Amino acid sequence: MAASRTIVVAGGGIGGLTLALALAQRGFRVAILEQAAQLEEIGAGIQLSPNATRVLTDLGLAGRLRGHAVSPQAVRVVRAHNAKEITRIPLADAERRFGAPYWVLRRGDLQSALVGAVREHPDIALELGARVETFATHANGVTVKAMRGRTSVDAQGIAFVGADGLWSTVRGGLGDAAAPRFARRVAWRALVPAEMAPPAMREPVVTLWLGPNGHIVHYPVQAGAAINVVAIAKDNWNEPGWSTASTPGEVLARFAAGAWSRHVRDLIGVAAHWTKWALAERAVARRWGHEQMTLIGDAAHPMLPFLAQGAAMAIEDAAVLALRLAASPDDPAVAMRKYEADRRDRTAKVQRAARKTGQIYHYRGADAAVRDFVMRKLGGARLRNRYDWIYSWRADPDSAVPSANK
């Protein structure tokens, strides 16, 4: 692939694939270097709020996704010990309100849609099993060296983007080699066939169970054929990776009878296959890049999952970076500094909000009682309004400046 107007991207996850499509839509060539030998599903389900689905729709992916997605009508918040509803946050009018749908999906269905679109595009090359080792800028752009086993895979372009996630090699190469900070919480996830779940759990609703030192969220995916379950609790297990095998017994031990309703414990017991990952984050990078290199997504601003915005922020990053590069194709370094300025405050604010939300979710005792009272008093509609600043975001294609980035 010729270096002229080629952008090299490290990482074939949601952010990297979205960026490749956004760049190709604007006339760039893209070379993706992904270290995995094959793109396997990471995680079970994913929530895509309107700020993310708006970008994916603009990239022509709605047709690939709609048949797999569920549009939840509400977020139902319940007490863990007795299953009583605290409040219900309406989502049925999300598309009318924000101009884009709120979807819940099996993560693998999103990845398949992105990979399918990437493989079909003549200006995108996806190299699997290629681990980025070194990179350098020069007068003609950027040279990136990756290794596939003992074979070197080299790529050249006018710019280089690290989309390689929480344990980013590119971020380390740019001078920030600090390890992610363990949050002393672990997330377990599983998919349950819908026919094995109680009828109430098959409804198009995101249900959030709040209990002491933990919470559980579940919602239907695969057009309602399965229920995605995520259980997060305080824990000291800490190993890298996203898909360490676990068991129903290990999960149930963290969500004990008495403190947690039998209804949600029964759902945990139904799932035969569980995986887990240790939650971690980093401070938003002070410097995301230099010259014609930058970072997107978790490589730049990894965040805890309590607002379901990690993937959405990577998708937003992709849209803004593509717009900035399209506005200054002959000076990618300038485009990248503008992109970083556009994104730094918003991603830091979302990261802080996610961290605070996790603390609120895991209150216990009197703090939990006050939380529940306040949520009931505010009501679902007013609670939803608190997320308008996230969901209403859009990138302005005429100016390449986000029009709602606060």
Coordinates of C-alpha atoms in Angstrom, one line a residue:
M1 CA 0.0 0.0 0.0
A2 CA 1.5 3.4 -1.0
A3 CA 2.6 5.7 1.8
S4 CA 0.9 8.7 0.1
R5 CA -2.3 9.5 2.1
T6 CA -1.9 6.3 4.0
I7 CA -2.6 6.3 7.8
V8 CA -1.1 3.4 9.8
V9 CA -3.2 2.3 12.7
A10 CA -2.0 0.0 15.5
G11 CA -4.9 -2.0 16.8
G12 CA -7.9 -3.7 15.2
G13 CA -10.4 -3.2 18.0
I14 CA -13.6 -1.1 17.9
G15 CA -11.7 2.2 17.9
G16 CA -9.1 1.1 15.3
L17 CA -11.7 -0.4 12.9
T18 CA -14.0 2.6 13.2
L19 CA -11.1 5.0 12.5
A20 CA -10.1 3.0 9.5
L21 CA -13.6 3.3 8.0
A22 CA -13.9 7.0 8.9
L23 CA -10.6 7.7 7.2
A24 CA -11.4 5.7 4.1
Q25 CA -14.7 7.5 3.8
R26 CA -12.7 10.7 3.5
G27 CA -10.3 9.5 0.9
F28 CA -7.4 8.1 2.9
R29 CA -5.8 4.7 2.7
V30 CA -5.4 2.8 5.9
A31 CA -3.1 0.0 7.1
I32 CA -4.2 -1.7 10.3
L33 CA -1.6 -3.7 12.2
E34 CA -3.3 -6.0 14.8
Q35 CA -1.3 -8.2 17.0
A36 CA -3.9 -11.0 17.4
A37 CA -3.6 -13.8 14.9
Q38 CA -7.4 -13.8 14.6
L39 CA -10.0 -11.3 15.7
E40 CA -11.9 -13.1 18.5
E41 CA -14.9 -11.7 20.4
I42 CA -13.8 -9.9 23.5
G43 CA -16.6 -9.5 26.0
A44 CA -20.3 -10.6 25.7
G45 CA -22.4 -7.5 25.3
I46 CA -22.0 -3.8 24.7
Q47 CA -24.2 -0.7 25.2
L48 CA -24.0 1.8 22.3
S49 CA -25.5 5.2 23.3
P50 CA -26.6 7.7 20.7
N51 CA -23.3 9.5 20.6
A52 CA -21.8 6.2 19.3
T53 CA -24.6 4.9 17.1
R54 CA -24.7 8.3 15.3
V55 CA -21.1 7.8 14.1
L56 CA -21.6 4.2 13.2
T57 CA -24.8 5.2 11.2
D58 CA -22.8 7.9 9.4
L59 CA -20.3 5.2 8.4
G60 CA -23.1 3.1 6.8
L61 CA -23.1 0.4 9.4
A62 CA -26.8 0.7 10.6
G63 CA -27.9 -2.0 8.1
R64 CA -25.3 -4.4 9.4
L65 CA -26.2 -3.8 13.0
R66 CA -29.9 -3.2 13.2
G67 CA -30.9 -6.8 12.8
H68 CA -28.8 -7.8 15.8
A69 CA -29.5 -4.9 18.1
V70 CA -32.1 -4.4 20.8
S71 CA -33.4 -0.9 21.5
P72 CA -34.0 -0.9 25.3
Q73 CA -37.1 1.0 26.4
A74 CA -35.6 1.9 29.8
V75 CA -32.9 1.3 32.4
R76 CA -34.6 -0.3 35.4
V77 CA -32.7 0.2 38.7
V78 CA -33.5 -2.2 41.4
R79 CA -32.3 -3.0 45.0
A80 CA -30.2 -6.1 45.1
H81 CA -31.6 -7.8 48.2
N82 CA -35.3 -7.6 47.4
A83 CA -35.6 -6.9 43.7
K84 CA -37.7 -3.8 44.3
E85 CA -37.6 -1.1 41.7
I86 CA -35.9 2.2 42.7
T87 CA -36.5 4.0 39.5
R88 CA -36.9 3.5 35.8
I89 CA -34.9 5.7 33.4
P90 CA -36.8 6.1 30.0
L91 CA -35.0 5.3 26.8
A92 CA -37.9 4.6 24.4
D93 CA -37.6 8.1 22.9
A94 CA -33.8 8.1 22.6
E95 CA -33.8 8.2 18.8
R96 CA -36.3 11.1 18.7
R97 CA -34.5 12.9 21.5
F98 CA -30.9 12.5 20.3
G99 CA -31.3 11.8 16.6
A100 CA -29.7 8.3 16.9
P101 CA -30.8 5.1 18.6
Y102 CA -29.7 3.6 21.9
W103 CA -28.7 0.0 21.1
V104 CA -27.5 -3.0 23.1
L105 CA -25.6 -5.7 21.2
R106 CA -23.5 -8.8 21.4
R107 CA -20.0 -7.3 21.1
G108 CA -19.1 -10.0 18.5
D109 CA -21.9 -8.7 16.3
L110 CA -20.5 -5.2 16.4
Q111 CA -17.0 -6.5 15.7
S112 CA -18.3 -8.6 12.8
A113 CA -20.0 -5.6 11.2
L114 CA -16.9 -3.5 11.5
V115 CA -14.5 -6.2 10.2
G116 CA -16.9 -7.0 7.3
A117 CA -17.0 -3.4 6.2
V118 CA -13.2 -3.0 6.6
R119 CA -12.5 -6.2 4.5
E120 CA -14.8 -5.0 1.8
H121 CA -13.2 -1.6 1.5
P122 CA -10.4 -1.5 -1.2
D123 CA -8.5 1.3 0.6
I124 CA -8.1 -0.6 3.9
A125 CA -5.5 -3.3 4.5
L126 CA -5.9 -5.4 7.7
E127 CA -2.8 -7.2 8.8
L128 CA -3.4 -9.8 11.6
G129 CA -0.7 -11.3 13.8
A130 CA 1.4 -8.2 13.4
R131 CA 2.7 -6.8 16.7
V132 CA 4.0 -3.2 16.5
E133 CA 7.6 -3.1 17.8
T134 CA 9.0 0.3 16.8
F135 CA 8.0 3.4 14.9
A136 CA 9.7 6.6 13.9
T137 CA 8.9 9.8 12.1
H138 CA 10.9 11.2 9.2
A139 CA 10.6 13.8 6.5
N140 CA 8.3 11.7 4.4
G141 CA 6.0 10.6 7.3
V142 CA 6.1 7.6 9.6
T143 CA 7.6 4.2 9.4
V144 CA 6.2 1.4 11.6
K145 CA 7.9 -2.0 12.1
A146 CA 5.8 -4.9 13.3
M147 CA 6.6 -8.6 13.7
R148 CA 4.6 -11.6 12.7
G149 CA 6.6 -14.3 14.5
R150 CA 10.1 -13.9 13.1
T151 CA 8.9 -12.0 10.0
S152 CA 9.0 -8.3 9.8
V153 CA 5.8 -6.5 8.6
D154 CA 6.7 -2.9 7.8
A155 CA 4.2 -0.1 7.0
Q156 CA 4.7 3.5 5.9
G157 CA 2.3 6.4 6.0
I158 CA 1.8 10.1 6.5
A159 CA 0.7 9.5 10.1
F160 CA 0.5 6.8 12.8
V161 CA -2.3 6.2 15.3
G162 CA -2.1 4.0 18.4
A163 CA -5.5 2.3 18.9
D164 CA -4.0 -0.6 20.8
G165 CA -6.0 -0.4 24.1
L166 CA -5.3 -0.3 27.8
W167 CA -1.9 -1.9 27.6
S168 CA -0.8 0.2 24.6
T169 CA 2.6 -0.4 23.2
V170 CA 2.3 2.8 21.2
R171 CA 1.7 4.9 24.4
G172 CA 4.8 3.4 25.9
G173 CA 6.8 4.2 22.8
L174 CA 5.6 7.8 23.0
G175 CA 7.1 8.1 26.5
D176 CA 4.4 7.0 28.9
A177 CA 5.2 3.4 30.1
A178 CA 3.3 3.6 33.4
A179 CA 1.2 0.6 34.1
P180 CA -2.6 0.8 34.3
R181 CA -4.0 1.4 37.8
F182 CA -6.0 -1.5 39.2
A183 CA -9.3 -0.4 40.5
R184 CA -9.7 -3.3 43.0
R185 CA -12.8 -4.5 41.2
V186 CA -13.4 -7.4 38.9
A187 CA -16.0 -7.9 36.2
W188 CA -17.5 -11.2 35.3
R189 CA -19.6 -11.6 32.1
A190 CA -21.6 -14.3 30.5
L191 CA -24.4 -14.9 27.9
V192 CA -27.5 -16.8 28.8
P193 CA -29.9 -18.2 26.2
A194 CA -33.1 -16.2 26.4
E195 CA -35.3 -19.3 26.8
M196 CA -33.4 -20.1 30.0
A197 CA -34.0 -16.7 31.6
P198 CA -37.2 -15.7 33.4
P199 CA -39.7 -13.8 31.1
A200 CA -39.2 -10.5 32.9
M201 CA -35.5 -10.6 32.1
R202 CA -36.1 -11.0 28.4
E203 CA -37.9 -7.6 28.2
P204 CA -36.1 -4.9 26.1
V205 CA -34.8 -3.3 29.3
V206 CA -31.4 -2.7 30.8
T207 CA -31.7 -3.9 34.4
L208 CA -29.2 -2.6 37.0
W209 CA -29.1 -4.3 40.4
L210 CA -27.4 -2.2 43.1
G211 CA -25.9 -3.9 46.1
P212 CA -23.1 -3.6 48.7
N213 CA -19.7 -3.4 47.0
G214 CA -21.1 -4.5 43.7
H215 CA -23.7 -4.4 41.0
I216 CA -25.1 -6.6 38.2
V217 CA -26.4 -5.4 34.9
H218 CA -28.3 -7.5 32.3
Y219 CA -30.0 -6.9 29.0
P220 CA -31.1 -8.8 25.9
V221 CA -28.8 -9.1 22.9
Q222 CA -28.8 -10.9 19.5
A223 CA -32.2 -9.5 18.7
G224 CA -33.5 -10.9 22.0
A225 CA -32.0 -14.4 21.6
A226 CA -29.6 -14.1 24.5
I227 CA -29.2 -12.2 27.8
N228 CA -25.9 -10.5 28.5
V229 CA -25.0 -10.5 32.1
V230 CA -22.2 -8.5 33.7
A231 CA -21.4 -8.7 37.4
I232 CA -18.9 -6.3 39.1
A233 CA -17.6 -6.6 42.6
K234 CA -14.8 -5.5 44.9
D235 CA -12.0 -8.0 44.5
N236 CA -8.2 -8.3 44.7
W237 CA -7.7 -10.6 41.7
N238 CA -5.6 -8.7 39.2
E239 CA -4.2 -10.2 36.0
P240 CA -3.9 -8.7 32.6
G241 CA -6.3 -9.7 29.8
W242 CA -10.0 -9.6 29.1
S243 CA -11.2 -13.2 29.0
T244 CA -9.9 -15.3 31.9
A245 CA -12.2 -18.3 32.4
S246 CA -14.4 -18.3 35.6
T247 CA -17.3 -20.3 37.0
P248 CA -20.8 -19.7 38.3
G249 CA -19.6 -20.7 41.7
E250 CA -16.9 -18.0 41.8
V251 CA -19.4 -15.4 40.8
L252 CA -22.1 -16.5 43.2
A253 CA -19.5 -16.3 46.1
R254 CA -19.2 -12.6 45.5
F255 CA -23.0 -12.1 45.3
A256 CA -24.2 -13.9 48.4
A257 CA -27.7 -15.0 49.3
G258 CA -29.4 -12.5 51.6
A259 CA -27.6 -9.5 50.2
W260 CA -28.7 -10.5 46.6
S261 CA -32.1 -11.6 45.4
R262 CA -32.5 -15.2 44.4
H263 CA -33.9 -14.0 41.0
V264 CA -30.6 -12.5 39.9
R265 CA -28.6 -15.3 41.6
D266 CA -30.6 -17.8 39.6
L267 CA -29.6 -16.0 36.4
I268 CA -26.0 -16.2 37.4
G269 CA -26.3 -19.9 38.1
V270 CA -27.8 -20.6 34.6
A271 CA -24.8 -19.3 32.7
A272 CA -22.4 -22.2 32.2
H273 CA -19.5 -20.1 30.8
W274 CA -18.1 -17.1 32.6
T275 CA -15.1 -14.9 31.9
K276 CA -13.6 -12.2 34.0
W277 CA -11.3 -9.2 33.8
A278 CA -9.7 -6.9 36.4
L279 CA -10.9 -3.3 36.0
A280 CA -8.1 -0.8 35.5
E281 CA -7.7 2.8 34.3
R282 CA -5.1 5.4 33.6
A283 CA -5.1 9.1 33.9
V284 CA -5.9 10.8 30.6
A285 CA -2.5 11.1 28.9
R286 CA -1.0 14.5 29.2
R287 CA 0.5 14.2 25.8
W288 CA -1.3 11.9 23.4
G289 CA 1.3 12.2 20.7
H290 CA 3.9 14.3 18.9
E291 CA 4.6 15.1 15.3
Q292 CA 2.3 13.0 13.1
M293 CA 1.5 10.4 15.8
T294 CA -1.4 10.2 18.3
L295 CA -3.6 7.9 20.3
I296 CA -7.3 7.1 20.4
G297 CA -9.6 5.2 22.7
D298 CA -8.2 3.2 25.7
A299 CA -4.7 3.9 24.6
A300 CA -5.3 7.6 25.4
H301 CA -8.0 7.6 28.1
P302 CA -9.0 4.2 29.5
M303 CA -12.0 4.4 31.8
L304 CA -14.0 2.3 34.1
P305 CA -17.2 0.8 32.6
F306 CA -19.8 2.4 34.9
L307 CA -21.2 4.7 32.3
A308 CA -20.8 2.2 29.4
Q309 CA -18.8 4.8 27.5
G310 CA -15.4 3.2 26.9
A311 CA -16.2 2.1 23.3
A312 CA -18.3 5.2 22.7
M313 CA -15.3 7.5 23.5
A314 CA -13.1 5.5 21.1
I315 CA -15.8 5.8 18.4
E316 CA -16.1 9.5 19.0
D317 CA -12.3 9.8 18.8
A318 CA -12.3 8.1 15.5
A319 CA -14.9 10.5 14.0
V320 CA -13.1 13.6 15.2
L321 CA -9.6 12.5 14.2
A322 CA -10.8 11.6 10.7
L323 CA -12.5 15.0 10.3
R324 CA -9.4 16.8 11.5
L325 CA -7.1 14.9 9.1
A326 CA -9.5 15.5 6.2
A327 CA -9.4 19.2 7.0
S328 CA -5.6 19.3 7.0
P329 CA -4.4 16.3 4.9
D330 CA -1.1 18.0 4.1
D331 CA -0.2 18.6 7.7
P332 CA -1.2 15.6 9.8
A333 CA 0.7 16.9 12.8
V334 CA -1.4 20.0 13.0
A335 CA -4.5 18.0 12.5
M336 CA -3.6 15.6 15.3
R337 CA -2.9 18.4 17.8
K338 CA -6.3 19.9 17.0
Y339 CA -7.9 16.5 17.5
E340 CA -6.2 16.1 20.9
A341 CA -7.4 19.6 22.0
D342 CA -10.9 18.7 20.9
R343 CA -11.0 15.5 22.8
R344 CA -9.0 15.9 26.0
D345 CA -11.5 17.8 28.2
R346 CA -14.5 15.6 27.2
T347 CA -12.8 12.3 27.7
A348 CA -11.4 13.4 31.0
K349 CA -14.8 14.5 32.1
V350 CA -16.4 11.2 31.1
Q351 CA -13.6 9.3 32.8
R352 CA -14.2 11.2 36.1
A353 CA -18.0 10.7 35.8
A354 CA -17.6 6.9 35.3
R355 CA -15.3 6.6 38.3
K356 CA -17.8 8.5 40.5
T357 CA -20.7 6.5 39.2
G358 CA -18.9 3.3 40.2
Q359 CA -18.5 4.6 43.7
I360 CA -22.3 5.5 43.9
Y361 CA -23.3 2.1 42.5
H362 CA -21.4 0.2 45.3
Y363 CA -22.5 2.2 48.3
R364 CA -23.7 0.2 51.3
G365 CA -25.6 0.9 54.5
A366 CA -26.8 4.5 55.1
D367 CA -25.1 5.8 52.0
A368 CA -27.0 3.3 49.8
A369 CA -30.3 4.3 51.5
V370 CA -29.6 7.9 50.7
R371 CA -28.7 7.1 47.1
D372 CA -31.9 5.1 46.6
F373 CA -34.0 8.0 48.1
V374 CA -32.4 10.6 45.9
M375 CA -32.9 8.4 42.8
R376 CA -36.5 7.9 43.6
K377 CA -37.0 11.6 44.3
L378 CA -35.4 12.7 41.1
G379 CA -37.3 10.2 39.0
G380 CA -36.2 8.5 35.8
A381 CA -36.7 11.4 33.4
R382 CA -34.5 13.8 35.4
L383 CA -31.8 11.2 35.9
R384 CA -31.8 10.6 32.1
N385 CA -31.4 14.4 31.6
R386 CA -28.1 14.2 33.5
Y387 CA -26.7 12.2 30.6
D388 CA -27.8 14.6 27.8
W389 CA -24.2 16.1 27.7
I390 CA -22.9 12.6 26.8
Y391 CA -25.6 11.4 24.4
S392 CA -26.2 14.6 22.5
W393 CA -22.6 14.8 21.3
R394 CA -21.9 15.0 17.6
A395 CA -19.0 16.0 15.4
D396 CA -19.7 18.9 13.0
P397 CA -18.5 17.7 9.6
D398 CA -18.4 21.3 8.2
S399 CA -15.9 22.6 10.8
A400 CA -14.4 19.3 12.1
V401 CA -15.1 20.6 15.6
P402 CA -17.3 18.7 18.0
S403 CA -20.5 20.7 18.6
A404 CA -21.2 19.3 22.1
N405 CA -17.9 18.4 23.7
K406 CA -18.4 19.6 27.2

